[in-house]
XYZ file of C-alpha atoms in Angstrom:
592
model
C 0.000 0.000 0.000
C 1.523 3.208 -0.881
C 2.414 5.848 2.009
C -0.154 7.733 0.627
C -3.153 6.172 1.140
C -6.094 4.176 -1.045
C -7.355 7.120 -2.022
C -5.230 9.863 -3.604
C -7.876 11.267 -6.265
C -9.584 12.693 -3.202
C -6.355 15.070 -2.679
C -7.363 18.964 -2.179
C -6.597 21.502 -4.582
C -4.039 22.861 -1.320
C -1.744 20.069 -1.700
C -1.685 19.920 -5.036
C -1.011 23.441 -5.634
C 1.774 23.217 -2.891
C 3.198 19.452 -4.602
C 3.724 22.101 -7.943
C 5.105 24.761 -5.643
C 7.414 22.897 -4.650
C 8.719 21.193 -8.506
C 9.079 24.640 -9.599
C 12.122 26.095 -6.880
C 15.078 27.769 -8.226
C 17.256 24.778 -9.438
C 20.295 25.820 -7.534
C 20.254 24.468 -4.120
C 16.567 22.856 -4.278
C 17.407 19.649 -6.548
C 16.418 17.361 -3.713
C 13.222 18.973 -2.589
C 11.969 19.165 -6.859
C 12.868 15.061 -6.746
C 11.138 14.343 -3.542
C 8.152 16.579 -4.833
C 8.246 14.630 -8.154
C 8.378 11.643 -6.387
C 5.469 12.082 -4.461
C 3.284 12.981 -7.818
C 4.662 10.115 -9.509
C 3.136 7.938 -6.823
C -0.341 9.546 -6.628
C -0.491 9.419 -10.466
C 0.417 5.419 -10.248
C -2.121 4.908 -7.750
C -4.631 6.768 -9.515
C -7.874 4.209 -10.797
C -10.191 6.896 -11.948
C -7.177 9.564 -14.295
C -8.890 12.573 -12.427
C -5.649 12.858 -10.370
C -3.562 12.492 -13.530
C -5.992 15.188 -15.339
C -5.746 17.699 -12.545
C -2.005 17.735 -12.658
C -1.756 17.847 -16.228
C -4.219 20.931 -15.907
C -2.479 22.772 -13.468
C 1.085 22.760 -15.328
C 2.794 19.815 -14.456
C 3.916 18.898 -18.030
C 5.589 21.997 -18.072
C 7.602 21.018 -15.132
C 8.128 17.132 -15.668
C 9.910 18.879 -19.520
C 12.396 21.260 -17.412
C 13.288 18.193 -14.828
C 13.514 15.863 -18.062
C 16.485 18.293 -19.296
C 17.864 18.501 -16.026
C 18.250 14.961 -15.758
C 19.063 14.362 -19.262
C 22.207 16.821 -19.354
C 24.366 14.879 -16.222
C 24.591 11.276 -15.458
C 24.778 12.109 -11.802
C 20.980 13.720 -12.263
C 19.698 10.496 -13.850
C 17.049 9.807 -11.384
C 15.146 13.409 -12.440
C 14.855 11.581 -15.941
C 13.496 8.841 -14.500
C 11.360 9.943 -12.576
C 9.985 12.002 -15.413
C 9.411 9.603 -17.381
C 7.446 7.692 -15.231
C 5.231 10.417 -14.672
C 4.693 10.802 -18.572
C 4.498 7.331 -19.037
C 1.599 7.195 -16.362
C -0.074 10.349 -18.082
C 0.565 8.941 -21.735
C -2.084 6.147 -20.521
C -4.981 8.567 -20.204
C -7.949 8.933 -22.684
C -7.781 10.485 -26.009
C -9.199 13.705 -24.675
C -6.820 14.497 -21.597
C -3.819 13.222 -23.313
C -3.636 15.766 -26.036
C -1.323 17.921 -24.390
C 1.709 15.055 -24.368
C 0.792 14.997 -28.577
C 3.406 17.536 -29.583
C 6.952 18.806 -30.707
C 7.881 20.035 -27.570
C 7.527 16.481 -26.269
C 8.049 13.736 -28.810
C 11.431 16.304 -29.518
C 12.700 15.103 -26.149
C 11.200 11.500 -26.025
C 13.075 10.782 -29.464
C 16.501 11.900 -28.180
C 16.845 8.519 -26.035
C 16.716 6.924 -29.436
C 19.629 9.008 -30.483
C 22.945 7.604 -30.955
C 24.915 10.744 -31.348
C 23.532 11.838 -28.581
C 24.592 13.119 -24.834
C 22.396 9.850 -23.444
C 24.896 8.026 -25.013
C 28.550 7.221 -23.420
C 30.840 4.876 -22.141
C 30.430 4.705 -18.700
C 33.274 5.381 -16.162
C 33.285 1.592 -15.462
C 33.812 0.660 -19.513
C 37.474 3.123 -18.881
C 38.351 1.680 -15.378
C 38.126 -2.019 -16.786
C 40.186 -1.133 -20.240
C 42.553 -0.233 -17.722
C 42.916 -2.681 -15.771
C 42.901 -5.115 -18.359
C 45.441 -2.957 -20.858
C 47.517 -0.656 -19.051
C 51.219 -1.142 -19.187
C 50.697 -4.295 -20.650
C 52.077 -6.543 -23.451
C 49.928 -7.118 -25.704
C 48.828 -8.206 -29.299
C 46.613 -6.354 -31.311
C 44.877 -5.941 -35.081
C 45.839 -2.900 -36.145
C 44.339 -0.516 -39.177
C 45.127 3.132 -39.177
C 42.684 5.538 -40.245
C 42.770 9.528 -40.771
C 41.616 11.022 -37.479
C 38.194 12.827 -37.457
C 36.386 15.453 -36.275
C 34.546 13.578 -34.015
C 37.507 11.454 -32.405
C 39.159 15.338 -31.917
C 36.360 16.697 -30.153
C 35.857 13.603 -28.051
C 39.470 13.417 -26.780
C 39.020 17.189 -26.479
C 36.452 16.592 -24.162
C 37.982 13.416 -22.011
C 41.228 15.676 -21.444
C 38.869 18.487 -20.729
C 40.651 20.795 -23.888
C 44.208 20.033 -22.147
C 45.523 18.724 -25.908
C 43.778 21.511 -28.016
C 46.962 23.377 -28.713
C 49.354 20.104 -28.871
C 51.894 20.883 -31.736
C 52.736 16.889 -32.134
C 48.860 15.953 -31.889
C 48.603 12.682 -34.526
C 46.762 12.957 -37.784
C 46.171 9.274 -37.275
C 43.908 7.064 -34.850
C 44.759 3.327 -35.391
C 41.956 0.895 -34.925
C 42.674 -1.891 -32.738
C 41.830 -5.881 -31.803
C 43.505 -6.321 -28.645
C 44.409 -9.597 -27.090
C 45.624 -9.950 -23.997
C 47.704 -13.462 -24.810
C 49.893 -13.388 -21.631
C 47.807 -16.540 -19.786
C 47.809 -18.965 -22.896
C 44.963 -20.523 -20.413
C 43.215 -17.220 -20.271
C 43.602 -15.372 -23.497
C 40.997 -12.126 -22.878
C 39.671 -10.573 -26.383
C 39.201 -7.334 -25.460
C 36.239 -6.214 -27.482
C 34.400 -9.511 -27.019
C 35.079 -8.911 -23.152
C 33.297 -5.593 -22.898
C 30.489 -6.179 -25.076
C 29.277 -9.547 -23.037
C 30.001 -7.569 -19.991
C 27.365 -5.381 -21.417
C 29.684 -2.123 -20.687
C 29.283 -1.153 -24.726
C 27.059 -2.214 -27.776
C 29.087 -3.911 -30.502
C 29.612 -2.701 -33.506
C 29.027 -3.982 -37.145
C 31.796 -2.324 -39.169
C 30.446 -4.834 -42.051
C 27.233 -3.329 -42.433
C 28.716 0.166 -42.738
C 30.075 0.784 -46.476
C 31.968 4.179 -45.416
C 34.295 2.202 -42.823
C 37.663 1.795 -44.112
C 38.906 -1.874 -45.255
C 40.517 -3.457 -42.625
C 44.271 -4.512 -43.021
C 44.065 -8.715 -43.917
C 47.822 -9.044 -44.208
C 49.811 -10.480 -41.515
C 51.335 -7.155 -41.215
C 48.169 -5.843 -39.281
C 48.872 -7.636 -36.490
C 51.476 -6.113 -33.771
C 52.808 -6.063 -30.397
C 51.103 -3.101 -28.128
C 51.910 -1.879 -25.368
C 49.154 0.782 -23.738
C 50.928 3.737 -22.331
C 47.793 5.453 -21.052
C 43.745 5.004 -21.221
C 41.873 8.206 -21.885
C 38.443 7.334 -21.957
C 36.368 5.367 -23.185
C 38.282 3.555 -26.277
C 40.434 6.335 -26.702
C 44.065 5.132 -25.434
C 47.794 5.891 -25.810
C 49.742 3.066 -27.077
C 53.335 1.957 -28.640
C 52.856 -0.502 -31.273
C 55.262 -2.457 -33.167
C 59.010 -4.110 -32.240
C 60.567 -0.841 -33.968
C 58.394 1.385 -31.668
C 59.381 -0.877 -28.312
C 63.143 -0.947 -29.321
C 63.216 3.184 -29.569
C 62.039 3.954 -26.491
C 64.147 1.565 -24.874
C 67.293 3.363 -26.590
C 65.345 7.285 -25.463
C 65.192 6.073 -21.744
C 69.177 4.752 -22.008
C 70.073 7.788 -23.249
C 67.947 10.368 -20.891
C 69.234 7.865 -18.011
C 72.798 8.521 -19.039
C 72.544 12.376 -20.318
C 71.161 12.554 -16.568
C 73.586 10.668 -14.419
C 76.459 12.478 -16.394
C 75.311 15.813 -15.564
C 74.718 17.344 -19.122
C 70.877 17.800 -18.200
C 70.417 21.324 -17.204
C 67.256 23.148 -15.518
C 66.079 25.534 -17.511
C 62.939 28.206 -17.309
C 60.024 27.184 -19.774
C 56.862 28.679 -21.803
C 54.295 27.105 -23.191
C 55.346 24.994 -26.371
C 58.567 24.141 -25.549
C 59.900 20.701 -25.698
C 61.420 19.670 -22.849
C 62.903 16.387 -20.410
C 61.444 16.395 -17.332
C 62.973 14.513 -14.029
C 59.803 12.946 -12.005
C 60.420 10.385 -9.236
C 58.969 7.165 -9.469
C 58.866 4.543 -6.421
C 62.306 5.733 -5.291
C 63.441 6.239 -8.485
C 64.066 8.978 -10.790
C 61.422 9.216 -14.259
C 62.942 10.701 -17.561
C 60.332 11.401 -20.163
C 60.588 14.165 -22.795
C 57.275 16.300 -22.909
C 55.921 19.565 -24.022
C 54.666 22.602 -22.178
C 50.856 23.345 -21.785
C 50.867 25.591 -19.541
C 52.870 27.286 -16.801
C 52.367 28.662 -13.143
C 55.657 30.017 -10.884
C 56.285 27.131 -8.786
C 54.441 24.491 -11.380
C 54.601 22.881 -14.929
C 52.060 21.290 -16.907
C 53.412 19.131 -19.537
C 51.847 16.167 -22.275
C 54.354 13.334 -22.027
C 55.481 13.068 -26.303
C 56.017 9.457 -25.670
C 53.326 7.869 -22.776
C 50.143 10.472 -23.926
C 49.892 11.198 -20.124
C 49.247 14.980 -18.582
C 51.027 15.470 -15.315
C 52.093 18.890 -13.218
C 55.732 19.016 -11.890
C 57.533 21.226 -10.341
C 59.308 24.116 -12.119
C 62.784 22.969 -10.709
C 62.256 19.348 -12.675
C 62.263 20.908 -16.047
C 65.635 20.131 -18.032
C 66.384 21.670 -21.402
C 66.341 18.860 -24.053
C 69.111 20.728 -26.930
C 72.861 19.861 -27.138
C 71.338 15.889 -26.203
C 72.364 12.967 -28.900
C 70.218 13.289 -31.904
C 68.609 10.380 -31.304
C 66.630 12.117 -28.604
C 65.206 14.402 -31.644
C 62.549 11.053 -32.542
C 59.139 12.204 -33.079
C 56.775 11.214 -30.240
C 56.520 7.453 -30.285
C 53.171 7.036 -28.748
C 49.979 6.673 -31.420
C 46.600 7.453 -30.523
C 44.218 4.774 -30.724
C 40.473 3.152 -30.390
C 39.432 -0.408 -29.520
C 37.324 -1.637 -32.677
C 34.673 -3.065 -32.511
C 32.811 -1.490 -29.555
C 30.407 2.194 -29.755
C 28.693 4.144 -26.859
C 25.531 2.221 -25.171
C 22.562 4.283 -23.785
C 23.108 5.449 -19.985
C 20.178 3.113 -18.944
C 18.303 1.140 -21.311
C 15.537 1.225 -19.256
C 14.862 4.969 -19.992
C 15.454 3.836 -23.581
C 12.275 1.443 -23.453
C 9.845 3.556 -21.131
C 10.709 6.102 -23.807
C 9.464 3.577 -26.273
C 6.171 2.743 -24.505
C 5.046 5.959 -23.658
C 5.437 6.769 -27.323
C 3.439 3.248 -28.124
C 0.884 4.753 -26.233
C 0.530 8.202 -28.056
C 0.922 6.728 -31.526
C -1.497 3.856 -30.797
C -4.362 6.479 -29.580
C -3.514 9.435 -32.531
C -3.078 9.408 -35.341
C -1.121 12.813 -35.598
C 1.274 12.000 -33.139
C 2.646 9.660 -35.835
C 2.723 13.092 -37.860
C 4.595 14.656 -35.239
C 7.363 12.117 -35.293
C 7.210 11.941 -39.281
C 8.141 15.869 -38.760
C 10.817 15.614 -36.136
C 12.528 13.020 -38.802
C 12.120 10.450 -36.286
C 11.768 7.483 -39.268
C 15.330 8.045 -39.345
C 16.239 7.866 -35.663
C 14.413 4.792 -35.232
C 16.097 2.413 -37.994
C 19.321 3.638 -36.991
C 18.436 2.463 -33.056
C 17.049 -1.031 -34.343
C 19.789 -1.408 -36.583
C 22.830 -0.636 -33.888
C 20.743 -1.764 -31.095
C 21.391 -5.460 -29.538
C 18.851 -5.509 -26.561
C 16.092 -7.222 -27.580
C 13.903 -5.887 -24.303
C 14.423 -2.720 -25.643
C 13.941 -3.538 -29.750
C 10.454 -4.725 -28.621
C 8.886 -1.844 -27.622
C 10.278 0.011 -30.653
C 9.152 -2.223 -33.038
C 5.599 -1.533 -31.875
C 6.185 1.924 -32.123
C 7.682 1.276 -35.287
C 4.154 -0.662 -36.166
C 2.432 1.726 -35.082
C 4.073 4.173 -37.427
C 3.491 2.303 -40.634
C -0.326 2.738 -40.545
C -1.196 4.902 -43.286
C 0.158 4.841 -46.582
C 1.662 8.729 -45.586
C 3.611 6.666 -43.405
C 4.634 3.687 -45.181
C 5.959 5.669 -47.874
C 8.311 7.441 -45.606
C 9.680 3.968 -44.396
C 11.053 3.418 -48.155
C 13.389 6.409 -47.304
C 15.309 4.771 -44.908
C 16.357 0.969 -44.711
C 14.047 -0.187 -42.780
C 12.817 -3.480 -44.671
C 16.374 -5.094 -45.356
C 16.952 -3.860 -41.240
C 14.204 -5.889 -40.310
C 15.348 -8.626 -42.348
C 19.182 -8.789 -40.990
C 17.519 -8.617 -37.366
C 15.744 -11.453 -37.709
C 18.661 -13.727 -38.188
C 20.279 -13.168 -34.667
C 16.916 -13.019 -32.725
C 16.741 -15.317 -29.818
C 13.844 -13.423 -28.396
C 10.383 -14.799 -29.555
C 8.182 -11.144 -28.546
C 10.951 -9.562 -30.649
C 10.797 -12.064 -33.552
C 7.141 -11.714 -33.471
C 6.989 -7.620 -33.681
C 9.801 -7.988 -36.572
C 6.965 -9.841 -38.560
C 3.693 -7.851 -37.651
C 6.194 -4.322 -38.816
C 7.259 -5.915 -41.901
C 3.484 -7.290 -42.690
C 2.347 -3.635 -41.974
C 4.752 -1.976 -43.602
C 4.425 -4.316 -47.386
C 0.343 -4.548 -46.815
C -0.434 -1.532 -48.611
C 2.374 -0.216 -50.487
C 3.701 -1.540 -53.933
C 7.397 -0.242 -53.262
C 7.684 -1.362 -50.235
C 6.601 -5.107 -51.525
C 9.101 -4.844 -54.371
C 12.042 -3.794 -51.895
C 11.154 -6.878 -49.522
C 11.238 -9.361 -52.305
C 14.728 -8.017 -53.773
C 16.308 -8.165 -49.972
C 15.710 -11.898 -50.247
C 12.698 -11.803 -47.685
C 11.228 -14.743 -48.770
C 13.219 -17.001 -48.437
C 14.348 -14.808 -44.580
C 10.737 -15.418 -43.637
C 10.781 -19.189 -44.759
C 13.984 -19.907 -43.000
C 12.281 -17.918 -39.648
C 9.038 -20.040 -40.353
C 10.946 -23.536 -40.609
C 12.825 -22.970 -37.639
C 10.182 -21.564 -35.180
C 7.749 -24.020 -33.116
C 5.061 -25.492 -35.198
C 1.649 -23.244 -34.897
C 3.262 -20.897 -32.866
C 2.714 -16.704 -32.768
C 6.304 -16.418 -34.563
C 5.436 -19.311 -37.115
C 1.631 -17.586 -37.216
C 2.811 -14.084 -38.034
C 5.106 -15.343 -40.698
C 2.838 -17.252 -42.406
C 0.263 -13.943 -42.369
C 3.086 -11.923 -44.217
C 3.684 -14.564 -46.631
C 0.319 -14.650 -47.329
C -0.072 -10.623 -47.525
C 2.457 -10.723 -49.979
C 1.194 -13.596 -52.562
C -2.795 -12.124 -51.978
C -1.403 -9.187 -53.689
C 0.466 -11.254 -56.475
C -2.618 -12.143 -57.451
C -4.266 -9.111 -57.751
C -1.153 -7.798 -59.657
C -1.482 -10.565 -62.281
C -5.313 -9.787 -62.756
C -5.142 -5.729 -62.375
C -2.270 -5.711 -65.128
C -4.288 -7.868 -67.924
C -4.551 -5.974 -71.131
C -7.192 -3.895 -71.840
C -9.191 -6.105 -74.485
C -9.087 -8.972 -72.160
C -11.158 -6.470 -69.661
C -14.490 -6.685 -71.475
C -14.686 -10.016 -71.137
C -17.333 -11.810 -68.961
C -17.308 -12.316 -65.522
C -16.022 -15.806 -66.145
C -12.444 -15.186 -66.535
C -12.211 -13.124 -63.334
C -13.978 -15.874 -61.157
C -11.816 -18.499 -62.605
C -8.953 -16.896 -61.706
C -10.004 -15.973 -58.018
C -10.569 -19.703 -57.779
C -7.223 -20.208 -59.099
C -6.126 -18.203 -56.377
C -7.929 -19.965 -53.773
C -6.514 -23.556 -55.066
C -3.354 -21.915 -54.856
C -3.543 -20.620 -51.257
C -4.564 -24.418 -50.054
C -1.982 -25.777 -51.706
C 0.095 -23.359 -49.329
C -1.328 -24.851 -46.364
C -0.272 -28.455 -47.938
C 3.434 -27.522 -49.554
C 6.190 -29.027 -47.029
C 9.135 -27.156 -46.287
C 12.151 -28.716 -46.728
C 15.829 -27.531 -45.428
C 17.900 -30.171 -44.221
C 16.420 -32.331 -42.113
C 13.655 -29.814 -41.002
C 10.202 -29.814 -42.567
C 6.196 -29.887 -41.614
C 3.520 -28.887 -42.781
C 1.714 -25.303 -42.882
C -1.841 -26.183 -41.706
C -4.515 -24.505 -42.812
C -5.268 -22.640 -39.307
C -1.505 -20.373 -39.302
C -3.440 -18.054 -42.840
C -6.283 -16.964 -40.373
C -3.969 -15.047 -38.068
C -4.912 -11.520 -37.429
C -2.524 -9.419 -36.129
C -1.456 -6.081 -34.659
C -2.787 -2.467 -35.547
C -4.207 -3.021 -39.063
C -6.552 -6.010 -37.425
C -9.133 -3.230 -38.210
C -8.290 -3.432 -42.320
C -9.627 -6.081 -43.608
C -6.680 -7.583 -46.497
C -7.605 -6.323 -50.170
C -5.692 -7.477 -52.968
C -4.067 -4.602 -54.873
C -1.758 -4.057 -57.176
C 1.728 -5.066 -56.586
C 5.221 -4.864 -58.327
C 7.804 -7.134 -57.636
C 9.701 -6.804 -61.011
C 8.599 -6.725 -65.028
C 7.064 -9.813 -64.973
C 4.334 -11.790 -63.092
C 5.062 -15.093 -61.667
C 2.830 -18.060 -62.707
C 1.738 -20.449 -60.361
C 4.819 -22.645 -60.495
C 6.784 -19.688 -59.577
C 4.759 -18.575 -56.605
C 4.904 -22.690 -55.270
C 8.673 -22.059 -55.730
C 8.754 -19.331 -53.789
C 7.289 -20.679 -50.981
C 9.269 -23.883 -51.592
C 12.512 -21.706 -50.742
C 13.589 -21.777 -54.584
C 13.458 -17.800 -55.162
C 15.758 -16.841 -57.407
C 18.780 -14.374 -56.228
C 17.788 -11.598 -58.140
């Protein structure tokens, strides 16, 4: 029983006006009283059986409110819990009536709701605890590593910018380089750790599909790729500092002989410094004295702040440890002999997927009620957004509730014409080859049956991504009469009731004055053809069974209310002939 009793639509208009008071303090120095305010709505809003409570909030300005906390939250990690919070409380309004929920059916909103679907954006980082464990398991360490060096860009700049907090900016020896690596940490032949693999089933990033991206450069397949590494320094996230290669390894051994023995010979000098000079600096180490050649960022009287050229490290020493580095052996003149570098394979995961999904329902919710709050997301180019997420995104909890948004959104031909600007159809396709999540599998199907039902495009780009025979291979492999084998067999059927139409709609014209007979014949055509569906057996190895005749009455999702018409389809320049469509659903589609 909540604290606040069974009955919280009887609470006055006092409280409530004081509950709002209280969400809209100053934000400096009243964060805590705004969440604890917050949190008491959010209760009396969950608790509420009748929506009056929920109706007299939303009245009286809350929304306004719950959008100001939803930034707050949404700009800082450490104020998470404001974005949750807030989301619960639109979640909770988002299941009102039509009527009262207008207000959550705009820009303003959907705007913020679509962010958490955002890759590029603030939501999404590598947590503190994805650096921490790269450094533990990297850090002045031996290891191996894939290597394939790319030019550096602007986004790899203004993320290290950001991790060093602008320290680098002015770095004359900054690389024009970032080399991709596959680390392996081979030390333990027992225990060999891939790195990437590692992180992404310790769910601390998403993976990522460099395959699927044609702008990503070729990797490096010669043996040549691979090299030793040794990680001087972790920046964040997959950012790191790193030597790599024998050559590499063998000159810094020779710099530290020769700063060791321009230092213990006395030719090492103190000298004053500016910012930009090179310099050695003398740092002890565990009782032992630390020769490293750097350059100046900045300088205070009594303190230095130098970039390490060959570790990638930023450290302060004091003004009396700076040596001058000219008059040393030439050798000393290498360029830096650290490279910058990323761990492949690995990209930024949402803060907490669960605000990911509650972003997803609430959404559900509008779309499912309106139909202009579909509008609203056509108009914030959230099409886009969305088959990026399901195409990048490998939680399935998560994929669910966007793929009924994502149904939702392709009711309407408006709509479903959109969806042929993005990849949506050969995204749905790939996904369901690594789905291990039936409710997933399932909502891949009813999108893909909504999103071919009514448009001729659409159909035509679903048979040229070889989704026939993807549906065929789902439907032999799923349980017999089950909701996955069920909704498959409704698209396949979709998709050969409008064959048919397409073979009669595209008749000449002098065969259209002809009686009645000819079109009834071929209906009945048809209909043979459809129970000889139900009969075919589906063979692939060692699996087959029978469709029975039960799995083509399956109704499903938000067009249950449209009945299935026949009309006009084009899947190429020529129409199939009943042979052809049997092959088709005997696996033997052609490739092109």
């Amino acid at each position: 029983m909540s604290i606040l009793g069974e009955h919280p639509q009887k609470i006055t208009e006092k409280s409530l006006s004081y509950l709002l008071s209280l969400t809209r303090l100053d934000i400096e120095g009243s964060s805590m009283t705004r969440l604890a305010a917050l949190s008491v709505i959010h209760q009396l809003i969950t608790i509420d059986p009748t929506g009056d409570v929920r109706t007299l909030f939303l009245t009286n300005g809350i929304l306004e409110q719950v959008l100001m906390e939803f930034d707050f939250g949404f700009e800082s990690e450490e104020n998470s819990t404001f974005l949750e919070v807030s989301l619960n409380i639109l979640w909770n309004l988002s299941k009102l009536a039509i009527c009262p929920v207008q207000p959550l059916i705009s820009e303003v909103v959907f705007r913020r709701l679509m962010l958490l679907f955002d890759s590029t954006s603030s939501f999404y980082t590598f947590s503190s605890q994805f650096t921490s464990t790269v450094k533990s398991l990297c850090e002045n360490k031996h290891l191996v590593g894939h290597v394939s060096p790319c030019t550096i860009s602007v986004k790899v700049k203004e993320d290290i910018t950001k991790a060093t907090r602008g320290m680098l900016r002015t770095v004359s020896n900054f690389p024009t380089e970032v080399h991709v690596c596959t680390l392996y940490d081979t030390n333990d032949p027992d225990n060999e750790i891939d790195l990437t693999a590692h992180l992404v089933s310790n769910k601390l990033a998403w993976p990522l599909d460099t395959k699927s991206k044609p702008n990503q450069q070729k990797e490096d397949e010669s043996e040549n790729a691979w090299k030793d590494v040794i990680v001087t320094e972790v920046i964040s996230g997959p950012y790191f500092w790193a030597h790599i290669g024998i050559e590499t390894i063998e000159n810094m051994r020779k710099i530290q002989n020769l700063l060791l023995l321009e230092y213990s010979s006395g030719r090492l000098h103190q000298m004053s410094c500016v910012k930009g000079d090179l310099i050695v600096v003398a740092k002890e180490r565990d009782g032992e004295v630390f020769l490293f050649r750097a350059e100046v960022l900045s300088r205070k009287p009594q303190e230095v702040r130098v970039w390490a050229l060959d570790y990638g490290f930023v450290v302060d020493v004091a003004a009396d440890n700076v040596m001058n580095v000219y008059g040393t052996p030439n050798n000393l003149n290498l360029p830096p002999q650290i490279k910058l570098c990323s761990i492949q394979g690995v990209q930024a995961q949402p803060r907490d997927s669960l605000m990911v999904k509650l972003s997803g329902a609430i959404l559900c919710n509008l779309t499912q009620k309106s139909i202009p709050a579909g509008d609203v997301i056509l108009k914030l180019d959230g099409f886009e957004t969305l088959q990026k997420f399901i195409e990048i995104s490998p939680d399935q909890d998560t994929n669910t509730e966007v793929l009924k948004l994502i149904t939702n959104l392709s009711y309407g031909e408006r709509k479903r014409r959109k969806w042929l600007e993005t990849d949506m159809i050969p995204v749905l396709l790939g996904k369901t080859m690594d789905q291990t999540n039936k409710l997933t599998l399932q909502n891949i199907l009813f999108c893909l049956t909504n999103l071919i039902i009514r448009c001729d495009e659409a159909r035509a780009k679903f048979y040229h991504s070889q989704g026939i025979d993807t549906i065929l291979t789902v439907l032999i492999t799923s349980q017999r009469n089950s909701s996955v084998s069920r909704a498959a067999i409704h698209l396949l059927k979709v998709f050969i009731q409008r064959l048919n139409q397409a073979s009669t709609e595209c008749l000449p014209m002098n065969m259209s004055s002809r009686s009645g007979k000819k079109s009834n014949h071929m209906k009945s055509e048809m209909d043979k053809l459809l129970q000889e569906m139900s009969d075919v057996r589906l063979k692939r190895g060692e699996i087959q069974y029978a469709i029975p005749e039960d799995r083509l009455s399956h109704n499903f999702s938000h067009d249950s209310r449209e009945a299935i018409r026949p009309e006009l389809a084009d899947i190429g320049q020529y129409h199939p002939t009943k042979q052809q469509l049997l092959d088709m659903i005997e696996g033997r589609q052609s490739s092109g």
